[in-house]
Short mmCIF file of C-alpha atoms in Angstrom, two decimals:
data_model
loop_
_atom_site.label_atom_id
_atom_site.label_comp_id
_atom_site.label_asym_id
_atom_site.label_seq_id
_atom_site.Cartn_x
_atom_site.Cartn_y
_atom_site.Cartn_z
CA MET T 88 119.51 54.84 170.08
CA GLN T 89 117.99 57.55 168.00
CA ARG T 90 116.14 60.28 169.93
CA ARG T 91 112.41 59.59 170.11
CA VAL T 92 111.33 63.14 170.98
CA ILE T 93 112.83 66.64 171.15
CA LEU T 94 112.21 69.44 173.64
CA ILE T 95 113.17 72.59 171.75
CA ASP T 96 113.17 75.10 174.61
CA PRO T 97 113.35 74.51 178.37
CA GLN T 98 110.11 76.48 178.80
CA ASP T 99 108.17 74.24 176.45
CA ASN T 100 105.32 72.10 177.77
CA VAL T 101 105.23 69.93 174.65
CA VAL T 102 107.85 67.82 172.87
CA THR T 103 107.92 66.88 169.20
CA ALA T 104 107.99 63.21 168.18
CA LEU T 105 111.01 62.28 166.04
CA ALA T 106 109.51 58.90 165.29
CA ASP T 107 106.03 57.35 165.35
CA LEU T 108 105.41 56.82 169.10
CA ASP T 109 103.44 53.88 170.49
CA ALA T 110 100.66 54.18 173.04
CA GLY T 111 102.14 53.29 176.44
CA GLU T 112 105.71 54.08 175.43
CA VAL T 113 107.73 55.97 178.03
CA ILE T 114 109.68 58.92 176.72
CA GLU T 115 112.58 60.58 178.53
CA VAL T 116 112.68 64.36 178.44
CA LYS T 117 115.52 66.47 179.83
CA GLN T 118 114.00 69.74 181.05
CA ASN T 119 116.04 72.32 182.98
CA CYS T 120 118.68 69.70 183.90
CA GLU T 121 115.97 67.41 185.25
CA SER T 122 115.06 64.20 183.54
CA LEU T 123 111.39 63.64 183.14
CA SER T 124 109.69 60.36 182.27
CA VAL T 125 106.34 60.66 180.48
CA ARG T 126 104.12 57.77 179.47
CA VAL T 127 102.56 58.43 176.05
CA THR T 128 98.83 57.77 176.26
CA GLU T 129 98.10 57.28 172.57
CA GLU T 130 99.85 56.75 169.24
CA ILE T 131 101.69 59.88 168.13
CA PRO T 132 102.71 60.30 164.48
CA PHE T 133 106.21 61.55 163.55
CA GLY T 134 106.41 65.34 163.85
CA HIS T 135 103.40 65.69 166.17
CA LYS T 136 103.41 67.05 169.74
CA VAL T 137 103.04 65.38 173.12
CA ALA T 138 102.29 67.21 176.36
CA VAL T 139 105.05 66.67 178.96
CA GLU T 140 103.05 68.21 181.78
CA PRO T 141 99.33 68.74 182.46
CA ILE T 142 97.89 71.78 180.69
CA CYS T 143 94.60 73.22 181.98
CA ALA T 144 91.78 74.23 179.63
CA GLY T 145 92.60 77.70 178.32
CA GLY T 146 96.29 77.28 179.21
CA GLU T 147 99.04 78.18 176.78
CA ILE T 148 100.79 75.54 174.69
CA ILE T 149 104.47 76.53 174.62
CA LYS T 150 106.88 75.41 171.86
CA TYR T 151 110.08 77.21 170.72
CA GLY T 152 109.74 78.93 174.16
CA GLN T 153 106.72 80.85 172.75
CA PRO T 154 102.93 80.49 172.97
CA ILE T 155 101.65 78.63 169.89
CA ALA T 156 98.08 77.91 170.96
CA ARG T 157 95.64 77.64 173.88
CA ALA T 158 94.29 74.31 175.13
CA THR T 159 90.54 73.97 174.40
CA GLN T 160 90.23 71.30 177.09
CA HIS T 161 92.31 69.82 179.91
CA ILE T 162 95.34 68.00 178.49
CA CYS T 163 97.15 65.33 180.49
CA ALA T 164 100.90 64.65 180.31
CA GLY T 165 101.51 62.11 177.55
CA GLU T 166 98.54 63.23 175.45
CA HIS T 167 98.66 64.19 171.77
CA VAL T 168 98.46 68.02 171.41
CA HIS T 169 96.99 69.09 168.08
CA VAL T 170 93.98 70.72 166.40
CA HIS T 171 91.51 68.56 168.41
CA ASN T 172 92.53 70.10 171.76
CA ALA T 173 94.45 73.29 170.90
CA ASP T 174 93.37 76.48 169.13
CA ALA T 175 95.22 79.33 167.37
CA GLN T 176 94.77 82.75 168.89
CA ARG T 177 95.66 84.68 165.75
CA GLY T 178 93.87 85.15 162.45
CA ARG T 179 90.50 84.25 163.87
CA GLY T 180 88.20 86.28 161.63
CA ASP T 181 85.38 83.93 162.61
CA LEU T 182 85.50 85.27 166.20
CA SER T 183 85.64 89.04 165.49
CA MET X 269 131.40 80.24 149.14
CA ASP X 270 134.81 80.81 147.49
CA LYS X 271 135.30 81.33 143.78
CA LEU X 272 131.76 82.30 142.84
CA THR X 273 131.23 83.17 139.17
CA GLY X 274 128.55 85.02 137.25
CA TYR X 275 127.67 87.34 134.39
CA PRO X 276 128.28 91.07 135.02
CA ARG X 277 125.47 93.26 133.59
CA SER X 278 125.34 96.81 132.25
CA ASP X 279 123.42 98.00 135.30
CA GLY X 280 126.15 96.84 137.71
CA ARG X 281 124.31 93.78 138.90
CA VAL X 282 125.51 90.21 138.39
CA GLY X 283 123.58 87.27 136.95
CA ILE X 284 124.14 83.59 137.67
CA ARG X 285 122.15 82.40 134.64
CA ASN X 286 121.96 83.79 131.11
CA HIS X 287 118.35 83.38 129.99
CA LEU X 288 116.71 84.72 126.82
CA LEU X 289 113.24 85.84 127.94
CA VAL X 290 110.05 86.29 125.94
CA LEU X 291 107.85 88.21 128.36
CA SER X 292 104.11 88.30 127.75
CA SER X 293 102.84 91.62 129.10
CA VAL X 294 99.20 90.50 129.24
CA VAL X 295 97.28 87.21 129.36
CA CYS X 296 96.07 87.79 125.77
CA ALA X 297 99.65 87.53 124.45
CA ASN X 298 100.58 84.31 126.26
CA ARG X 299 100.19 82.07 123.22
CA ALA X 300 102.25 84.42 121.02
CA ALA X 301 105.02 84.45 123.63
CA GLU X 302 104.97 80.67 123.88
CA ARG X 303 105.14 80.20 120.12
CA ILE X 304 108.07 82.61 119.76
CA ALA X 305 110.05 80.99 122.57
CA ALA X 306 109.41 77.51 121.13
CA GLU X 307 111.17 78.55 117.91
CA VAL X 308 114.39 79.79 119.50
CA PRO X 309 116.59 77.29 121.39
CA GLY X 310 117.07 78.27 125.01
CA ALA X 311 114.38 80.93 125.04
CA ILE X 312 111.90 80.98 127.90
CA ALA X 313 108.28 82.26 127.69
CA LEU X 314 107.06 84.12 130.77
CA THR X 315 103.28 83.88 130.83
CA HIS X 316 100.69 84.83 133.45
CA GLN X 317 96.99 85.73 133.93
CA HIS X 318 97.33 89.50 134.42
CA GLY X 319 98.14 92.78 132.66
CA CYS X 320 94.68 94.24 132.01
CA ALA X 321 91.64 95.44 133.95
CA GLN X 322 93.81 96.13 136.97
CA LEU X 323 93.83 99.37 139.00
CA GLY X 324 96.08 101.36 141.28
CA GLU X 325 98.57 99.56 143.49
CA ASP X 326 97.46 96.21 142.12
CA ARG X 327 98.30 97.27 138.57
CA GLU X 328 101.56 98.86 139.67
CA ARG X 329 102.60 95.63 141.44
CA THR X 330 102.02 93.62 138.25
CA ARG X 331 104.00 96.13 136.15
CA ARG X 332 106.83 96.17 138.70
CA THR X 333 106.98 92.36 138.81
CA LEU X 334 107.19 92.11 135.02
CA VAL X 335 109.85 94.84 134.80
CA GLY X 336 111.73 93.04 137.58
CA PHE X 337 111.82 89.88 135.51
CA GLY X 338 112.62 91.63 132.25
CA SER X 339 115.53 93.52 133.74
CA HIS X 340 116.72 90.67 136.00
CA PRO X 341 120.47 89.97 136.01
CA ASN X 342 119.80 86.29 135.30
CA VAL X 343 118.32 87.38 131.96
CA GLY X 344 120.62 88.20 129.06
CA ALA X 345 118.01 89.86 126.85
CA THR X 346 114.23 90.35 126.84
CA LEU X 347 111.54 90.54 124.16
CA VAL X 348 108.23 91.95 125.49
CA VAL X 349 105.13 90.72 123.62
CA GLY X 350 101.78 92.41 124.19
CA LEU X 351 98.37 92.68 122.63
CA GLY X 352 98.32 96.46 122.18
CA CYS X 353 95.18 97.73 123.92
CA GLU X 354 95.85 96.49 127.47
CA ALA X 355 95.94 98.56 130.69
CA ILE X 356 99.61 97.84 131.33
CA GLN X 357 101.04 98.94 128.00
CA PRO X 358 103.84 96.65 126.81
CA GLY X 359 105.92 99.68 125.92
CA THR X 360 105.97 100.67 129.61
CA ILE X 361 107.39 97.27 130.49
CA ALA X 362 110.15 97.59 127.86
CA ASP X 363 110.78 101.19 129.01
CA GLY X 364 111.07 99.98 132.59
CA VAL X 365 113.62 97.36 131.55
CA CYS X 366 115.65 99.87 129.51
CA GLY X 367 115.28 102.47 132.30
CA ALA X 368 116.84 99.95 134.68
CA GLY X 369 119.89 99.91 132.36
CA ARG X 370 119.08 96.70 130.47
CA GLN X 371 117.97 95.87 126.98
CA ALA X 372 114.43 94.98 125.73
CA GLU X 373 112.55 94.93 122.46
CA VAL X 374 108.76 95.09 122.19
CA LEU X 375 106.14 93.77 119.79
CA THR X 376 102.35 93.92 119.89
CA ILE X 377 99.88 91.57 118.20
CA GLN X 378 97.63 94.45 117.08
CA ASP X 379 100.59 96.23 115.41
CA CYS X 380 101.84 93.05 113.73
CA GLY X 381 98.45 92.06 112.35
CA GLY X 382 97.76 88.88 114.29
CA VAL X 383 99.63 86.23 116.23
CA SER X 384 101.23 84.44 113.27
CA SER X 385 102.93 87.58 111.99
CA THR X 386 103.87 88.49 115.58
CA VAL X 387 105.56 85.08 115.91
CA GLU X 388 107.36 85.54 112.59
CA ARG X 389 108.71 88.97 113.56
CA GLY X 390 109.33 87.89 117.15
CA VAL X 391 111.45 84.92 116.17
CA SER X 392 113.63 87.02 113.88
CA LEU X 393 113.90 89.75 116.53
CA LEU X 394 114.75 87.24 119.22
CA ARG X 395 117.48 85.68 117.06
CA SER X 396 119.06 89.06 116.54
CA LEU X 397 118.51 90.10 120.13
CA THR X 398 121.79 88.77 121.29
CA GLY X 399 122.26 91.90 123.38
CA GLU X 400 124.54 91.14 126.24
CA MET X 401 124.27 87.42 125.57
CA LYS X 402 126.70 87.00 122.65
CA ASP X 403 129.94 87.54 124.53
CA SER X 404 128.74 86.57 127.96
CA THR X 405 131.35 84.63 129.85
CA ARG X 406 131.49 83.89 133.51
CA VAL X 407 133.81 86.02 135.63
CA PRO X 408 134.62 85.81 139.34
CA ILE X 409 131.98 87.55 141.52
CA GLU X 410 131.70 88.35 145.19
CA CYS X 411 129.15 87.22 147.75
CA GLU X 412 128.12 90.86 148.08
CA ASP X 413 126.76 90.65 144.51
CA LEU X 414 124.25 88.04 145.60
CA ILE X 415 120.64 88.32 146.76
CA LEU X 416 119.45 85.08 148.28
CA GLY X 417 115.69 84.55 148.51
CA THR X 418 114.45 82.24 151.28
CA GLU X 419 111.16 80.39 151.09
CA CYS X 420 109.41 77.50 152.84
CA GLY X 421 106.48 75.50 151.59
CA GLY X 422 104.75 72.21 152.21
CA SER X 423 106.08 72.67 155.74
CA ASP X 424 105.90 70.04 158.46
CA ALA X 425 107.44 69.71 161.90
CA THR X 426 110.89 69.02 160.39
CA SER X 427 110.83 72.48 158.71
CA GLY X 428 110.91 74.40 161.97
CA LEU X 429 113.15 71.86 163.73
CA ALA X 430 115.92 71.41 161.19
CA ALA X 431 115.52 72.72 157.60
CA ASN X 432 114.75 76.34 158.44
CA PRO X 433 117.36 76.69 161.21
CA SER X 434 119.96 75.17 158.84
CA LEU X 435 118.96 77.60 156.10
CA GLY X 436 119.15 80.36 158.72
CA SER X 437 122.73 79.36 159.47
CA ALA X 438 123.56 79.57 155.72
CA ALA X 439 121.75 82.93 155.56
CA ASP X 440 123.93 84.23 158.41
CA SER X 441 127.05 83.22 156.43
CA VAL X 442 125.82 85.02 153.30
CA VAL X 443 125.13 88.15 155.34
CA LYS X 444 128.52 87.94 157.05
CA ARG X 445 130.19 87.83 153.61
CA GLY X 446 128.39 91.00 152.53
CA GLY X 447 125.47 89.43 150.65
CA THR X 448 121.76 90.12 150.94
CA VAL X 449 119.14 87.68 152.22
CA ILE X 450 115.35 88.12 151.82
CA LEU X 451 112.98 86.68 154.43
CA SER X 452 109.55 86.45 152.82
CA GLU X 453 105.95 85.37 153.53
CA THR X 454 104.40 87.97 155.79
CA MET X 455 101.50 85.70 156.80
CA GLU X 456 104.01 83.29 158.18
CA MET X 457 105.34 85.95 160.53
CA VAL X 458 101.94 86.22 162.34
CA GLY X 459 102.59 85.15 165.94
CA ALA X 460 106.36 85.54 165.57
CA GLU X 461 106.55 89.23 164.65
CA HIS X 462 107.62 90.26 168.16
CA LEU X 463 110.83 88.24 167.75
CA LEU X 464 111.54 89.85 164.34
CA MET X 465 110.82 93.36 165.76
CA GLN X 466 113.41 92.78 168.50
CA ARG X 467 115.97 92.20 165.75
CA ALA X 468 115.07 95.27 163.70
CA GLU X 469 118.02 97.57 163.12
CA THR X 470 116.03 100.70 163.89
CA GLN X 471 112.73 101.53 165.56
CA ALA X 472 111.41 102.58 162.15
CA VAL X 473 112.07 99.10 160.76
CA ALA X 474 110.44 97.52 163.86
CA ASP X 475 107.36 99.70 163.30
CA GLN X 476 107.30 98.69 159.63
CA ILE X 477 107.43 94.98 160.53
CA ASP X 478 104.60 95.49 162.99
CA ALA X 479 102.44 97.41 160.46
CA THR X 480 103.11 94.99 157.63
CA VAL X 481 102.19 91.88 159.66
CA ARG X 482 99.18 93.65 161.18
CA ARG X 483 97.90 94.63 157.71
CA THR X 484 98.28 91.12 156.41
CA GLU X 485 96.44 89.64 159.37
CA GLU X 486 93.67 92.26 159.15
CA ASN X 487 93.17 91.50 155.44
CA ALA X 488 92.56 87.89 156.39
CA LEU X 489 90.35 88.84 159.39
CA ASN X 490 88.24 91.16 157.21
CA MET X 491 87.18 88.13 155.20
CA GLY X 492 85.36 87.02 158.36
CA GLU X 493 86.92 83.61 158.24
CA ASP X 494 88.99 81.52 160.58
CA ILE X 495 92.45 81.69 159.04
CA ARG X 496 92.76 77.99 159.82
CA GLY X 497 90.79 77.39 156.65
CA SER X 498 94.09 78.07 154.90
CA GLN X 499 96.85 78.44 157.53
CA PRO X 500 98.12 75.98 158.52
CA ALA X 501 97.22 74.11 155.30
CA PRO X 502 95.86 70.53 155.57
CA GLY X 503 99.34 69.14 154.72
CA ASN X 504 100.93 71.27 157.45
CA ILE X 505 98.40 69.88 159.96
CA ALA X 506 98.99 66.31 158.84
CA GLY X 507 102.73 67.02 159.35
CA GLY X 508 102.18 68.10 162.94
CA ILE X 509 101.79 71.87 162.73
CA THR X 510 98.77 72.95 164.82
CA THR X 511 98.46 76.74 164.43
CA ILE X 512 99.68 79.72 162.35
CA GLU X 513 101.68 80.82 165.38
CA GLU X 514 103.59 77.50 165.46
CA LYS X 515 104.10 77.59 161.68
CA SER X 516 105.40 81.20 161.87
CA LEU X 517 107.82 80.50 164.72
CA GLY X 518 109.31 77.66 162.66
CA CYS X 519 109.31 79.72 159.44
CA ILE X 520 111.24 82.74 160.60
CA PHE X 521 114.33 80.63 161.41
CA LYS X 522 115.09 80.55 157.70
CA GLY X 523 116.21 84.20 157.71
CA GLY X 524 118.92 83.52 160.27
CA THR X 525 119.81 85.63 163.28
CA THR X 526 121.26 88.88 161.94
CA PRO X 527 119.65 92.36 162.34
CA ILE X 528 116.71 93.13 160.05
CA ARG X 529 117.71 96.14 158.03
CA GLU X 530 114.68 96.90 155.86
CA VAL X 531 111.14 95.92 154.94
CA ALA X 532 110.83 95.93 151.16
CA ALA X 533 107.52 95.97 149.26
CA TYR X 534 106.64 93.05 147.02
CA ALA X 535 108.83 92.81 143.92
CA THR X 536 111.02 95.82 144.86
CA ARG X 537 114.78 95.78 144.99
CA PRO X 538 116.19 95.85 148.55
CA GLN X 539 118.08 99.10 149.11
CA LYS X 540 120.35 97.60 151.78
CA SER X 541 122.56 94.51 151.99
CA GLY X 542 122.21 92.12 154.88
CA LEU X 543 118.91 90.60 156.05
CA VAL X 544 115.76 92.25 154.71
CA ILE X 545 112.10 91.26 154.90
CA MET X 546 109.96 91.35 151.75
CA ASP X 547 106.19 91.64 152.12
CA THR X 548 105.05 88.58 150.13
CA PRO X 549 102.05 86.32 150.56
CA GLY X 550 102.26 82.77 151.90
CA GLN X 551 101.55 81.37 148.46
CA ASP X 552 104.93 79.91 147.45
CA VAL X 553 104.99 80.74 143.74
CA GLU X 554 103.81 84.32 144.26
CA SER X 555 106.38 84.73 147.06
CA VAL X 556 109.30 83.34 145.03
CA SER X 557 108.28 85.44 142.01
CA GLY X 558 108.25 88.58 144.20
CA MET X 559 111.74 87.95 145.57
CA VAL X 560 113.15 87.16 142.10
CA ALA X 561 111.48 90.32 140.67
CA GLY X 562 113.26 92.16 143.52
CA GLY X 563 116.58 90.87 142.20
CA ALA X 564 117.17 87.57 144.02
CA GLN X 565 119.39 85.49 141.71
CA VAL X 566 118.97 82.27 143.71
CA VAL X 567 116.32 80.99 146.10
CA VAL X 568 116.57 78.34 148.80
CA PHE X 569 113.25 76.71 149.47
CA THR X 570 112.77 74.37 152.47
CA THR X 571 110.04 71.77 152.47
CA GLY X 572 108.77 69.09 154.76
CA ARG X 573 106.24 67.32 152.57
CA GLY X 574 108.02 67.98 149.24
CA THR X 575 107.17 70.41 146.46
CA PRO X 576 108.39 70.78 142.84
CA THR X 577 108.24 74.61 142.61
CA GLY X 578 110.80 76.32 140.46
CA CYS X 579 111.07 79.76 138.74
CA PRO X 580 111.47 80.63 135.03
CA ILE X 581 114.76 82.53 135.51
CA ALA X 582 116.26 81.63 138.91
CA PRO X 583 117.37 78.34 140.40
CA VAL X 584 115.25 77.24 143.35
CA ILE X 585 117.27 74.98 145.64
CA LYS X 586 115.04 72.46 147.46
CA VAL X 587 115.98 71.40 151.00
CA THR X 588 114.24 68.92 153.27
CA ALA X 589 114.93 67.46 156.69
CA ASN X 590 112.14 64.89 156.33
CA GLU X 591 113.73 61.50 155.69
CA ARG X 592 110.70 60.06 153.94
CA THR X 593 110.40 63.07 151.63
CA ALA X 594 114.10 62.96 150.83
CA GLU X 595 113.64 59.42 149.58
CA PHE X 596 110.06 59.36 148.28
CA MET X 597 110.26 62.78 146.56
CA ALA X 598 113.98 62.54 145.77
CA GLU X 599 113.68 63.99 142.24
CA HIS X 600 112.63 67.33 143.75
CA ILE X 601 115.23 67.53 146.50
CA ASP X 602 118.70 69.09 146.23
CA VAL X 603 119.87 68.94 149.85
CA ASP X 604 118.91 66.19 152.29
CA LEU X 605 119.14 67.39 155.93
CA SER X 606 117.33 64.47 157.52
CA GLY X 607 120.57 63.80 159.42
CA VAL X 608 119.75 66.83 161.56
CA ILE X 609 116.49 65.19 162.70
CA ARG X 610 118.29 61.90 163.33
CA GLY X 611 120.82 63.77 165.50
CA GLU X 612 123.72 62.93 163.19
CA MET X 613 124.54 66.55 162.45
CA CYS X 614 123.76 69.95 163.95
CA THR X 615 122.00 72.80 162.14
CA ALA X 616 125.35 74.58 161.60
CA GLU X 617 126.55 71.55 159.64
CA GLY X 618 123.22 71.52 157.82
CA GLY X 619 123.80 75.18 157.01
CA ASP X 620 127.26 74.34 155.57
CA ARG X 621 125.64 71.84 153.24
CA VAL X 622 123.10 74.42 152.10
CA LEU X 623 125.91 76.94 151.60
CA ARG X 624 127.95 74.53 149.46
CA CYS X 625 124.88 73.86 147.34
CA ILE X 626 124.30 77.61 146.89
CA ALA X 627 127.94 78.00 145.76
CA ARG X 628 127.64 75.13 143.24
CA THR X 629 124.34 76.50 141.96
CA VAL X 630 125.70 80.04 141.59
CA GLY X 631 128.59 78.49 139.63
CA GLY X 632 126.19 77.10 137.08
CA ARG X 633 125.21 73.63 138.26
CA LYS X 634 121.51 73.06 137.64
CA VAL X 635 119.18 72.32 140.54
CA GLN X 636 116.46 69.68 140.32
CA ALA X 637 113.73 72.23 139.54
CA GLU X 638 115.78 73.41 136.54
CA ILE X 639 116.57 69.88 135.35
CA LEU X 640 112.86 68.99 135.52
CA GLY X 641 111.87 72.20 133.74
CA HIS X 642 109.88 73.82 136.57
CA ARG X 643 109.07 77.42 135.65
CA GLU X 644 106.23 78.32 137.96
CA PHE X 645 105.42 82.05 137.97
CA ALA X 646 102.61 83.96 139.72
CA ILE X 647 102.05 87.59 140.67
CA TYR X 648 100.56 88.65 144.02
CA ARG X 649 97.14 90.25 143.36
CA THR X 650 95.39 92.33 146.03
CA ALA X 651 92.40 93.59 144.09
CA PRO X 652 89.82 91.96 141.80
CA SER X 653 89.85 92.53 138.06
CA VAL X 654 87.66 95.53 137.13
#
């Protein structure tokens, strides 16, 4: 079967959907030789990110093994991670 | 990449196309340039919105870009057409082209007595301006003669996952064979600059990367706006990219993994072979134009959502790893790498596909943007008209 999600770096706390994911679908993620099952809590469009572990408000979102954003609220495993719950830390002229 | 062919030029560089260029030196001469080019088969008019009421570095960048196109190895001969009274004098463009060891003629509307007489003289001049074009035949060239520009636009999650890493693999092969690769789009290094600095060949280059990215970010910050108004763009966000940091980390893969040898200013010729960074904006057409003005003969452009962008004088190879885009926007796509996303091939195999397409394109096969007549051209402006 075609891969449903991809974890790019073992340090990542999000995976990227390689297909449109259904709410309730269980995805299998291999992280540091451990296999992790995560139940997706909502529909996830192709190319979008899903948290594979809980991320506290203000916590870093890690993809490519690098910080790409901070959570603006608590994010549960299986939740969609995008502009509604994650913020850029760079280029914020509105904050300076 | 075996058996590459191209056109050797008088300045020692090598072209992979043999265009006849009618270069408008100022917005006021655009129509004259278009009319002249329309009369001569194969001629291309290069038009733009600039050339007057510009100051300092902004004016110099425009001049440099136009000279870069006029003297480009993909151009066999150039006719510069100006108005006559403009800030960037058309003669200085022609002088720049000739100073670079190439041939150019110049006409101005005010000296010719109007556009119609400019067109009449221009057409006759263009017909006789065979220059290096008459006896141009392709000869074998080496990879070290090539400058490959890399660009990404209309990015989505597949860009960072598959298309850019595959292009990076091809870029590594070009560098290994002695060629030059340009990594562009400074804004799309914001949040990933630390990784590029680690790969800088010297501390001086690392400092330059840091300063260049910092200046670009500060220019955006000084506008007092959240950069998310523009980066990522709405289409990037719809495609799954959340922040500029995420976009940048995906973008920089397209330059490959080799040491970064130099940071070149917009529209300047890299002084070193290997991987170099050029300070270009995130606007695709301005970025591609800057790399081509700097001597890139061919550009590989990855896209997630699909984009038609070409260039007046250089082939722009379009690569996508988005299966829907490869099908739905097929007329704009040269290399389909959606198999990487499906897990059917690795990025190294994707890179081989890109490399084979580069070799075919260098050898003369037209890319989709050329077939469809895409000739987008734009110059990076950093100051308002005065």
